[in-house]
Short mmCIF file of N, CA and C in Angstrom, two decimals:
data_model
loop_
_atom_site.label_atom_id
_atom_site.label_comp_id
_atom_site.label_asym_id
_atom_site.label_seq_id
_atom_site.Cartn_x
_atom_site.Cartn_y
_atom_site.Cartn_z
N UNK Y 1 118.60 102.39 67.21
CA UNK Y 1 118.41 103.23 68.38
C UNK Y 1 119.03 102.55 69.60
N UNK Y 2 119.55 103.37 70.48
CA UNK Y 2 120.14 102.89 71.73
C UNK Y 2 119.42 103.58 72.89
N UNK Y 3 119.04 102.80 73.86
CA UNK Y 3 118.42 103.35 75.06
C UNK Y 3 119.44 103.27 76.21
N UNK Y 4 119.50 104.32 76.99
CA UNK Y 4 120.45 104.41 78.09
C UNK Y 4 119.70 104.69 79.39
N UNK Y 5 119.95 103.89 80.39
CA UNK Y 5 119.30 104.06 81.69
C UNK Y 5 120.37 104.19 82.75
N UNK Y 6 120.37 105.32 83.43
CA UNK Y 6 121.36 105.60 84.47
C UNK Y 6 120.84 105.19 85.83
N UNK Y 7 121.76 104.89 86.71
CA UNK Y 7 121.43 104.64 88.11
C UNK Y 7 122.60 105.12 88.97
N UNK Y 8 122.31 105.31 90.23
CA UNK Y 8 123.32 105.84 91.13
C UNK Y 8 123.08 107.31 91.36
N UNK Y 9 124.07 108.01 91.81
CA UNK Y 9 123.91 109.41 92.12
C UNK Y 9 123.32 109.60 93.50
N UNK Y 10 123.03 110.84 93.84
CA UNK Y 10 122.47 111.15 95.14
C UNK Y 10 123.24 112.25 95.83
N UNK Y 11 123.16 112.24 97.15
CA UNK Y 11 123.77 113.28 97.97
C UNK Y 11 124.94 112.70 98.75
N UNK Y 12 126.05 113.41 98.76
CA UNK Y 12 127.23 112.96 99.49
C UNK Y 12 127.97 114.18 100.02
N UNK Y 13 128.69 114.00 101.09
CA UNK Y 13 129.50 115.09 101.63
C UNK Y 13 130.80 115.23 100.86
N UNK Y 14 131.37 116.40 100.90
CA UNK Y 14 132.65 116.63 100.24
C UNK Y 14 133.69 115.63 100.76
N UNK Y 15 134.46 115.10 99.83
CA UNK Y 15 135.46 114.09 100.16
C UNK Y 15 134.94 112.68 100.03
N UNK Y 16 133.64 112.54 99.85
CA UNK Y 16 133.03 111.23 99.74
C UNK Y 16 133.08 110.67 98.33
N UNK Y 17 132.42 109.53 98.17
CA UNK Y 17 132.43 108.82 96.89
C UNK Y 17 131.02 108.45 96.46
N UNK Y 18 130.84 108.36 95.17
CA UNK Y 18 129.60 107.88 94.58
C UNK Y 18 129.93 107.08 93.34
N UNK Y 19 129.02 106.20 92.98
CA UNK Y 19 129.19 105.42 91.77
C UNK Y 19 127.95 105.56 90.91
N UNK Y 20 128.17 105.78 89.62
CA UNK Y 20 127.09 105.84 88.65
C UNK Y 20 127.20 104.66 87.70
N UNK Y 21 126.07 104.19 87.23
CA UNK Y 21 126.05 103.14 86.22
C UNK Y 21 125.10 103.54 85.11
N UNK Y 22 125.38 103.01 83.94
CA UNK Y 22 124.53 103.27 82.77
C UNK Y 22 124.40 101.98 81.99
N UNK Y 23 123.18 101.54 81.81
CA UNK Y 23 122.92 100.32 81.06
C UNK Y 23 122.39 100.67 79.69
N UNK Y 24 123.02 100.13 78.66
CA UNK Y 24 122.63 100.38 77.29
C UNK Y 24 121.84 99.20 76.74
N UNK Y 25 120.84 99.49 75.93
CA UNK Y 25 120.06 98.44 75.28
C UNK Y 25 119.70 98.91 73.88
N UNK Y 26 119.22 97.99 73.07
CA UNK Y 26 118.88 98.33 71.69
C UNK Y 26 120.03 97.98 70.76
N UNK Y 27 120.39 98.90 69.88
CA UNK Y 27 121.40 98.66 68.85
C UNK Y 27 122.81 98.79 69.43
N UNK Y 28 123.10 98.00 70.45
CA UNK Y 28 124.39 98.14 71.14
C UNK Y 28 125.55 97.60 70.32
N UNK Y 29 125.29 96.81 69.30
CA UNK Y 29 126.38 96.30 68.48
C UNK Y 29 127.06 97.42 67.71
N UNK Y 30 126.38 98.55 67.56
CA UNK Y 30 126.94 99.68 66.84
C UNK Y 30 127.58 100.70 67.78
N UNK Y 31 127.54 100.40 69.06
CA UNK Y 31 128.04 101.34 70.06
C UNK Y 31 129.56 101.31 70.08
N UNK Y 32 130.21 102.46 69.91
CA UNK Y 32 131.67 102.46 69.96
C UNK Y 32 132.25 103.32 71.08
N UNK Y 33 131.52 104.33 71.51
CA UNK Y 33 131.98 105.15 72.63
C UNK Y 33 130.81 105.32 73.59
N UNK Y 34 131.09 105.21 74.86
CA UNK Y 34 130.07 105.45 75.89
C UNK Y 34 130.73 106.19 77.03
N UNK Y 35 130.00 107.07 77.65
CA UNK Y 35 130.60 107.84 78.71
C UNK Y 35 129.61 108.75 79.40
N UNK Y 36 130.17 109.81 80.00
CA UNK Y 36 129.37 110.72 80.82
C UNK Y 36 129.71 112.18 80.52
N UNK Y 37 128.67 112.97 80.48
CA UNK Y 37 128.76 114.41 80.53
C UNK Y 37 128.09 114.86 81.82
N UNK Y 38 128.31 116.09 82.19
CA UNK Y 38 127.58 116.66 83.32
C UNK Y 38 127.23 118.12 83.03
N UNK Y 39 126.20 118.58 83.71
CA UNK Y 39 125.77 119.96 83.55
C UNK Y 39 125.38 120.52 84.91
N UNK Y 40 126.10 121.53 85.33
CA UNK Y 40 125.79 122.22 86.57
C UNK Y 40 124.86 123.38 86.27
N UNK Y 41 124.12 123.83 87.25
CA UNK Y 41 123.19 124.96 87.02
C UNK Y 41 123.91 126.17 86.46
N UNK Y 42 123.37 126.70 85.37
CA UNK Y 42 123.93 127.90 84.78
C UNK Y 42 125.19 127.68 83.98
N UNK Y 43 125.59 126.43 83.80
CA UNK Y 43 126.82 126.13 83.07
C UNK Y 43 126.53 125.24 81.88
N UNK Y 44 127.49 125.22 80.95
CA UNK Y 44 127.34 124.36 79.78
C UNK Y 44 127.62 122.91 80.16
N UNK Y 45 127.07 122.02 79.38
CA UNK Y 45 127.34 120.60 79.58
C UNK Y 45 128.81 120.34 79.24
N UNK Y 46 129.48 119.56 80.09
CA UNK Y 46 130.90 119.29 79.87
C UNK Y 46 131.18 117.80 79.96
N UNK Y 47 132.18 117.38 79.20
CA UNK Y 47 132.58 115.98 79.22
C UNK Y 47 133.19 115.63 80.58
N UNK Y 48 132.79 114.46 81.09
CA UNK Y 48 133.39 113.93 82.31
C UNK Y 48 134.43 112.87 81.94
N UNK Y 49 133.97 111.85 81.26
CA UNK Y 49 134.86 110.76 80.85
C UNK Y 49 134.16 109.91 79.83
N UNK Y 50 134.95 109.21 79.01
CA UNK Y 50 134.37 108.23 78.12
C UNK Y 50 135.33 107.07 77.90
N UNK Y 51 134.80 106.02 77.31
CA UNK Y 51 135.60 104.83 77.04
C UNK Y 51 135.13 104.27 75.71
N UNK Y 52 136.08 103.85 74.88
CA UNK Y 52 135.67 103.33 73.59
C UNK Y 52 135.69 101.80 73.58
N UNK Y 53 135.36 101.21 72.44
CA UNK Y 53 135.24 99.76 72.41
C UNK Y 53 136.57 99.04 72.47
N UNK Y 54 137.67 99.81 72.37
CA UNK Y 54 139.00 99.23 72.56
C UNK Y 54 139.46 99.35 74.00
N UNK Y 55 138.65 99.99 74.82
CA UNK Y 55 139.00 100.16 76.23
C UNK Y 55 139.78 101.42 76.55
N UNK Y 56 140.00 102.25 75.55
CA UNK Y 56 140.72 103.50 75.79
C UNK Y 56 139.81 104.49 76.49
N UNK Y 57 140.37 105.17 77.45
CA UNK Y 57 139.57 106.11 78.25
C UNK Y 57 140.03 107.54 78.04
N UNK Y 58 139.12 108.45 78.31
CA UNK Y 58 139.42 109.88 78.21
C UNK Y 58 138.73 110.55 79.38
N UNK Y 59 139.44 111.44 80.06
CA UNK Y 59 138.90 112.17 81.20
C UNK Y 59 139.09 113.67 81.02
N UNK Y 60 138.15 114.42 81.55
CA UNK Y 60 138.37 115.85 81.67
C UNK Y 60 139.47 116.06 82.71
N UNK Y 61 140.23 117.12 82.54
CA UNK Y 61 141.39 117.35 83.41
C UNK Y 61 141.01 117.39 84.89
N UNK Y 62 139.88 118.00 85.20
CA UNK Y 62 139.51 118.16 86.61
C UNK Y 62 139.07 116.84 87.26
N UNK Y 63 138.83 115.81 86.44
CA UNK Y 63 138.40 114.52 86.96
C UNK Y 63 139.54 113.50 87.04
N UNK Y 64 140.64 113.80 86.39
CA UNK Y 64 141.74 112.83 86.38
C UNK Y 64 142.23 112.56 87.79
N UNK Y 65 142.41 111.29 88.09
CA UNK Y 65 142.88 110.90 89.41
C UNK Y 65 141.77 110.76 90.44
N UNK Y 66 140.59 111.29 90.16
CA UNK Y 66 139.47 111.19 91.10
C UNK Y 66 138.37 110.27 90.58
N UNK Y 67 138.14 110.30 89.27
CA UNK Y 67 137.08 109.52 88.65
C UNK Y 67 137.68 108.38 87.85
N UNK Y 68 136.97 107.26 87.83
CA UNK Y 68 137.40 106.12 87.03
C UNK Y 68 136.21 105.58 86.26
N UNK Y 69 136.38 105.46 84.95
CA UNK Y 69 135.32 104.91 84.11
C UNK Y 69 135.71 103.50 83.71
N UNK Y 70 134.73 102.62 83.70
CA UNK Y 70 134.97 101.24 83.29
C UNK Y 70 133.74 100.74 82.52
N UNK Y 71 133.97 99.70 81.76
CA UNK Y 71 132.90 99.22 80.87
C UNK Y 71 132.83 97.70 80.94
N UNK Y 72 131.62 97.20 81.06
CA UNK Y 72 131.36 95.77 80.98
C UNK Y 72 130.66 95.54 79.64
N UNK Y 73 131.46 95.12 78.64
CA UNK Y 73 130.91 94.99 77.30
C UNK Y 73 129.82 93.92 77.24
N UNK Y 74 130.03 92.83 77.96
CA UNK Y 74 129.05 91.73 77.94
C UNK Y 74 127.70 92.17 78.46
N UNK Y 75 127.71 93.07 79.45
CA UNK Y 75 126.46 93.55 80.05
C UNK Y 75 126.03 94.89 79.48
N UNK Y 76 126.82 95.42 78.54
CA UNK Y 76 126.50 96.73 77.94
C UNK Y 76 126.28 97.79 79.00
N UNK Y 77 127.16 97.81 79.97
CA UNK Y 77 127.06 98.82 81.02
C UNK Y 77 128.37 99.57 81.16
N UNK Y 78 128.27 100.77 81.62
CA UNK Y 78 129.44 101.58 81.92
C UNK Y 78 129.28 102.11 83.34
N UNK Y 79 130.39 102.16 84.05
CA UNK Y 79 130.38 102.61 85.44
C UNK Y 79 131.31 103.80 85.59
N UNK Y 80 130.91 104.69 86.47
CA UNK Y 80 131.76 105.83 86.79
C UNK Y 80 131.92 105.87 88.31
N UNK Y 81 133.12 105.58 88.76
CA UNK Y 81 133.43 105.67 90.18
C UNK Y 81 134.00 107.05 90.45
N UNK Y 82 133.35 107.77 91.34
CA UNK Y 82 133.75 109.14 91.65
C UNK Y 82 134.22 109.23 93.09
N UNK Y 83 135.48 109.57 93.27
CA UNK Y 83 136.06 109.69 94.60
C UNK Y 83 136.48 111.14 94.86
N UNK Y 84 136.73 111.44 96.12
CA UNK Y 84 137.18 112.78 96.51
C UNK Y 84 136.28 113.85 95.91
N UNK Y 85 135.00 113.66 96.05
CA UNK Y 85 134.04 114.58 95.44
C UNK Y 85 134.10 115.94 96.11
N UNK Y 86 133.88 116.95 95.29
CA UNK Y 86 133.92 118.34 95.73
C UNK Y 86 132.57 118.99 95.43
N UNK Y 87 132.22 120.04 96.16
CA UNK Y 87 130.95 120.73 95.85
C UNK Y 87 130.84 121.14 94.39
N UNK Y 88 131.99 121.42 93.76
CA UNK Y 88 131.98 121.80 92.34
C UNK Y 88 131.58 120.66 91.42
N UNK Y 89 131.53 119.45 91.95
CA UNK Y 89 131.10 118.31 91.15
C UNK Y 89 129.58 118.18 91.12
N UNK Y 90 128.89 119.01 91.86
CA UNK Y 90 127.43 118.98 91.86
C UNK Y 90 126.91 119.31 90.47
N UNK Y 91 126.09 118.41 89.94
CA UNK Y 91 125.58 118.57 88.58
C UNK Y 91 124.62 117.43 88.28
N UNK Y 92 123.94 117.55 87.15
CA UNK Y 92 123.23 116.41 86.60
C UNK Y 92 124.20 115.68 85.67
N UNK Y 93 124.35 114.42 85.88
CA UNK Y 93 125.27 113.60 85.10
C UNK Y 93 124.48 112.81 84.06
N UNK Y 94 124.89 112.94 82.82
CA UNK Y 94 124.20 112.29 81.71
C UNK Y 94 125.10 111.23 81.08
N UNK Y 95 124.55 110.05 80.94
CA UNK Y 95 125.23 109.02 80.17
C UNK Y 95 124.98 109.31 78.69
N UNK Y 96 126.00 109.06 77.86
CA UNK Y 96 125.81 109.23 76.44
C UNK Y 96 126.52 108.10 75.70
N UNK Y 97 126.09 107.88 74.47
CA UNK Y 97 126.70 106.84 73.66
C UNK Y 97 126.76 107.28 72.21
N UNK Y 98 127.79 106.88 71.52
CA UNK Y 98 127.93 107.10 70.08
C UNK Y 98 127.78 105.76 69.38
N UNK Y 99 126.74 105.66 68.52
CA UNK Y 99 126.43 104.35 67.94
C UNK Y 99 125.83 104.40 66.55
N UNK Y 100 126.39 105.04 65.55
CA UNK Y 100 127.30 106.17 65.66
C UNK Y 100 126.62 107.49 65.96
N UNK Y 101 125.28 107.55 65.87
CA UNK Y 101 124.60 108.77 66.31
C UNK Y 101 124.75 108.90 67.82
N UNK Y 102 124.53 110.07 68.32
CA UNK Y 102 124.67 110.27 69.75
C UNK Y 102 123.32 110.05 70.45
N UNK Y 103 123.38 109.34 71.55
CA UNK Y 103 122.20 109.07 72.37
C UNK Y 103 122.49 109.52 73.80
N UNK Y 104 121.42 109.91 74.49
CA UNK Y 104 121.56 110.43 75.85
C UNK Y 104 120.64 109.68 76.81
N UNK Y 105 121.11 109.54 78.04
CA UNK Y 105 120.25 109.08 79.11
C UNK Y 105 119.46 110.24 79.66
N UNK Y 106 118.63 109.96 80.66
CA UNK Y 106 117.75 110.98 81.20
C UNK Y 106 118.44 111.87 82.24
N UNK Y 107 119.59 111.45 82.70
CA UNK Y 107 120.34 112.23 83.66
C UNK Y 107 120.07 111.80 85.09
N UNK Y 108 121.08 111.93 85.94
CA UNK Y 108 120.94 111.61 87.35
C UNK Y 108 121.65 112.70 88.16
N UNK Y 109 121.02 113.12 89.22
CA UNK Y 109 121.55 114.23 90.02
C UNK Y 109 122.63 113.75 90.99
N UNK Y 110 123.72 114.48 91.01
CA UNK Y 110 124.78 114.28 92.00
C UNK Y 110 124.93 115.60 92.75
N UNK Y 111 124.78 115.53 94.06
CA UNK Y 111 124.91 116.72 94.89
C UNK Y 111 125.97 116.47 95.95
N UNK Y 112 126.95 117.36 96.00
CA UNK Y 112 128.05 117.24 96.97
C UNK Y 112 127.96 118.42 97.92
N UNK Y 113 127.73 118.13 99.17
CA UNK Y 113 127.58 119.19 100.16
C UNK Y 113 128.93 119.51 100.81
N UNK Y 114 129.11 120.76 101.17
CA UNK Y 114 130.39 121.18 101.77
C UNK Y 114 130.38 121.00 103.27
#
């Protein structure tokens, strides 16, 4: 089992920045992909970004150039730096991990005001 604890998030004005972190614990030796999904009200959960144990990253098209995902393997943490935030980025952001089953964090709210 893998436990994921998110931190960061909050309220920011459009054009601003926020940083999210996710700390993994438990069976982290089996963890190969870690990243973020988000879910806005009334919408399906969508991939934001992920990073695998080789350091390869994947971003949703709308996040490319604005969001950066990074991973500290020694600390079993993943960070998501979000810049140029838009009101459309308002959502609950969930950390997830594949180890190899999928695990989810509890979610953290990001609100971008116009």
